[in-house]
Coordinates of C-alpha atoms in Angstrom, one line a residue:
X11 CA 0.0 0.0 0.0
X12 CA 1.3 3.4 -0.9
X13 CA 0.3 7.2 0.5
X14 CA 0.5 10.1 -0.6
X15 CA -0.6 13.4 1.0
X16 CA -1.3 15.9 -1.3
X17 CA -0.7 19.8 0.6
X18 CA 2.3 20.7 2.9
X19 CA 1.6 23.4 4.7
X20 CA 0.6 22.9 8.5
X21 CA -2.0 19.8 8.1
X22 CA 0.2 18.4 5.6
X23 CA 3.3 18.2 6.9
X24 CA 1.3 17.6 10.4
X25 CA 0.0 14.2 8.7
X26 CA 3.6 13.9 7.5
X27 CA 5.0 13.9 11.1
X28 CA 2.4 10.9 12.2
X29 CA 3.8 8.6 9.1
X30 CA 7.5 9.7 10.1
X31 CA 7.1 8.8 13.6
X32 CA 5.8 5.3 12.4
X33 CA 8.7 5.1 10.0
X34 CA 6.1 4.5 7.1
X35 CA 6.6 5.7 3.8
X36 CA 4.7 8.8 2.1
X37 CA 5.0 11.2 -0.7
X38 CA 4.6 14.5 -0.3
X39 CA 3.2 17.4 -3.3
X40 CA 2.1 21.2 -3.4
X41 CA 1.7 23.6 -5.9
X42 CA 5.2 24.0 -5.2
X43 CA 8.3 22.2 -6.9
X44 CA 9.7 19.0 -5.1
X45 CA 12.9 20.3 -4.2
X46 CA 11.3 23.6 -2.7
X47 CA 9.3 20.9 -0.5
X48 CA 13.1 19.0 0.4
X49 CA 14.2 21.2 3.5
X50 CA 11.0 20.7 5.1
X51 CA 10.7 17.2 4.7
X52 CA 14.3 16.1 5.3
X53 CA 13.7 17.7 8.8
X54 CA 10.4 15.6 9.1
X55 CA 12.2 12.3 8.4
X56 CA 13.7 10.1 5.5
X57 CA 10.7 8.4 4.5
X58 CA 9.1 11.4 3.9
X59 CA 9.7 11.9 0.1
X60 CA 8.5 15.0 -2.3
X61 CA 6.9 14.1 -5.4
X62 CA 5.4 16.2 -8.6
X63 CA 1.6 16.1 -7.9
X64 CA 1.6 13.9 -10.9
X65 CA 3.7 11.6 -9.5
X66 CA 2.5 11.8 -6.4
X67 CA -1.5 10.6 -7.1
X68 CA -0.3 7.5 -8.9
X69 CA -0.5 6.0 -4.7
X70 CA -3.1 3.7 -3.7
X71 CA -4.5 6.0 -0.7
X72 CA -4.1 9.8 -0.8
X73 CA -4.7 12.0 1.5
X74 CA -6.4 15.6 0.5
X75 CA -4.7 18.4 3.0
X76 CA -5.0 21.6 0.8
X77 CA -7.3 24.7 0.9
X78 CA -10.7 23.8 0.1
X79 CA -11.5 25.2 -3.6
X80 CA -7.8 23.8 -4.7
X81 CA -9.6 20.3 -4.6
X82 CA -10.8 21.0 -7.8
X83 CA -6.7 21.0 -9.2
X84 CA -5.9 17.7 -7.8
X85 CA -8.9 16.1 -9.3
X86 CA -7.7 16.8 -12.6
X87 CA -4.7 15.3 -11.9
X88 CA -6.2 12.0 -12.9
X89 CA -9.3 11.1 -15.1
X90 CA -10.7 8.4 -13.2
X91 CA -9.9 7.9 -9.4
X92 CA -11.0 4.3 -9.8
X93 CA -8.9 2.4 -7.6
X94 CA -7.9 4.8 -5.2
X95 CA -9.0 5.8 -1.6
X96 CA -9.1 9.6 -0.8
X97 CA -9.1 10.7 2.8
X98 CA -10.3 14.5 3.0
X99 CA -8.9 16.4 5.4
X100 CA -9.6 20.2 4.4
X101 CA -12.4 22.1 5.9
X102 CA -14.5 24.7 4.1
X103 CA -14.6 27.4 6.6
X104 CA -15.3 30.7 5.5
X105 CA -16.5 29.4 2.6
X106 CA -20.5 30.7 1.6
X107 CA -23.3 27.7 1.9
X108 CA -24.5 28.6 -1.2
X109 CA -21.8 28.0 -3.0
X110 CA -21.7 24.5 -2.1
X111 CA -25.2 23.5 -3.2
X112 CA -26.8 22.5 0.2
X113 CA -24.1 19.4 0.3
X114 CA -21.5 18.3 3.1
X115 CA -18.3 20.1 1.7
X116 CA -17.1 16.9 1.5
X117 CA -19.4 15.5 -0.4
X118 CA -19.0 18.4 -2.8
X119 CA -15.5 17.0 -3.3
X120 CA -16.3 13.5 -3.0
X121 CA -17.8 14.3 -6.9
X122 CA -14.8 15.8 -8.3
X123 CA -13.2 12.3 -7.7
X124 CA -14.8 10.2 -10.1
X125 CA -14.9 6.4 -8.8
X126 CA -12.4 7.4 -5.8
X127 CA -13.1 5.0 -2.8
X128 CA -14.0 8.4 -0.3
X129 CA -13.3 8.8 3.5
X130 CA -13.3 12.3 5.9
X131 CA -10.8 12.1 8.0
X132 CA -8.3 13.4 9.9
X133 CA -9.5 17.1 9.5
X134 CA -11.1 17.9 13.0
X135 CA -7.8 18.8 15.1
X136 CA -5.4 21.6 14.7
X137 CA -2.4 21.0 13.0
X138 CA 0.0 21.3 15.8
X139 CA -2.3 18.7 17.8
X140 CA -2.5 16.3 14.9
X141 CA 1.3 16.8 14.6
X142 CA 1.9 15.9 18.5
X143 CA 2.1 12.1 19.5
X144 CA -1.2 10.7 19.7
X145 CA -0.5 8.6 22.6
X146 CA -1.4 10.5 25.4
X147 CA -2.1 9.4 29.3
X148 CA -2.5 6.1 28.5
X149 CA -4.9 6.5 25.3
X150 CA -4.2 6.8 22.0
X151 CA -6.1 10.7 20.2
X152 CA -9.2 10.3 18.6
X153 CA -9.6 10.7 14.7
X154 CA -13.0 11.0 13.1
X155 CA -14.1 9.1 10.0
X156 CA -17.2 9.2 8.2
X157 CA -18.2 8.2 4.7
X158 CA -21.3 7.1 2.2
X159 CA -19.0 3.8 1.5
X160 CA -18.6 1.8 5.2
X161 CA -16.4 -0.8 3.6
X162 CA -13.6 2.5 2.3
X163 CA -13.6 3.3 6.1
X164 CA -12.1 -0.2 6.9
X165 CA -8.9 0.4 5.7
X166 CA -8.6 4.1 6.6
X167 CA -9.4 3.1 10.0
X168 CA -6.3 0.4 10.1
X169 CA -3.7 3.4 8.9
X170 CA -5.3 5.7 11.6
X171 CA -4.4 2.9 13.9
X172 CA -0.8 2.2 12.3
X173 CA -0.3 6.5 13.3
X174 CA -1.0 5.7 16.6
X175 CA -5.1 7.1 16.5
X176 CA -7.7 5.9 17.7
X177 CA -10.4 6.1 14.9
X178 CA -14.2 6.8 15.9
X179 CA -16.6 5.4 13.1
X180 CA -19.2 8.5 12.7
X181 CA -21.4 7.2 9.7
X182 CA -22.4 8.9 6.6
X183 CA -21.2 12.2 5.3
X184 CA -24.9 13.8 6.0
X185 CA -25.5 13.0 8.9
X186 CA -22.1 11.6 11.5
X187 CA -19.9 13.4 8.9
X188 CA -21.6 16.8 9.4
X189 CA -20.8 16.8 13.1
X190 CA -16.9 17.5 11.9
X191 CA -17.5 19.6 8.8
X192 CA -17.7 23.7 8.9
X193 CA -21.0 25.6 7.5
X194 CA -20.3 28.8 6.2
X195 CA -18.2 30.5 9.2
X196 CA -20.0 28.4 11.6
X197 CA -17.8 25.3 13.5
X198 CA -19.3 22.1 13.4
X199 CA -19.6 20.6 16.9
X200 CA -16.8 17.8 16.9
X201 CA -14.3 20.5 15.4
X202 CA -11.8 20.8 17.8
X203 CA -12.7 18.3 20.1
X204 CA -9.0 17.0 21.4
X205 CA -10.2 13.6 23.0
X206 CA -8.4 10.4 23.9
X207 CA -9.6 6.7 24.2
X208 CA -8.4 5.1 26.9
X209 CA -6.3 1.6 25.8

């Protein structure tokens, strides 16, 4: 199995910490160059590798860490997502309701991603917790999934584990999923909710 995590700024190279601390390999892309990405992700760790956004969405599971709209770039990086899983970690604060049809965000970008096996994940915590050790006081962080395809959110679930989370099955993207998705400048209720499950 091969990851990618497409975004470095502070979610992605947060993400980027939890796969370094587990010495498991991922590719890393931006809208920058590779080798602008290098300093940044030699300090992260070795197995943290920069990769063309082409490159980069050829892995089997790819997680989506950039500013909302910019979705609508990676998706054309490929035209058909059959095959791969997408874990979306962006959030859509700020950005107008209206705009997004009366959908979840994520399901507005679960679309773009033709055939794509979808999951939300990984999105409610801030960066510099989601960057920190997840095993804390004798628990392991919580990480939210939700998605309109239960069987995607198997194997999401194990990597969540494999970083060290604790994943917490929330259901569909309409209804679980919108306890950890923003509404216009409006927090959903699970944002921000640092919690730990005892082992």
């Amino acid at each position: 199995m091969s990851y990618s995590i497409i975004g470095f700024g502070a979610v992605g190279q947060a993400l980027a910490r939890a796969f370094a601390r587990q010495n498991i390999e991922v590719a890393v892309a931006s809208r920058r160059a590779p080798d602008a990405l290098l300093p940044e992700a030699q300090a992260i760790g070795p197995k943290v590798t920069p990769k063309t956004l082409q490159d980069a969405v050829q892995a089997d599971t790819l997680i989506l860490a950039v500013p909302f709209w910019e979705h609508r770039n990676v998706a054309e990086a490929l035209p058909d997502w059959h095959g791969k899983t997408l874990i979306d970690a962006t959030n859509a604060f700020g950005v107008p309701v209206e705009e997004l049809g009366g959908l979840p965000s994520s399901a507005v970008i679960a679309r773009a991603f033709t055939g794509a096996r979808f999951v939300k994940g990984f999105n409610h915590l801030p960066a510099h917790v989601l960057a920190a050790n997840p095993k804390v006081g004798g628990g392991r962080r919580v990480v939210f999934l939700s998605s309109d395809d239960e069987g995607a959110a198997a194997p999401v679930a194990h990597l969540a584990e494999r970083l060290g989370f604790a994943p917490v099955w929330l259901g569909a993207l309409r209804e679980g999923g919108s306890l950890v998705q923003a509404r216009g400048r409006e927090w959903a209720p699970l944002i921000f909710k640092d919690l730990v499950r005892p082992e």
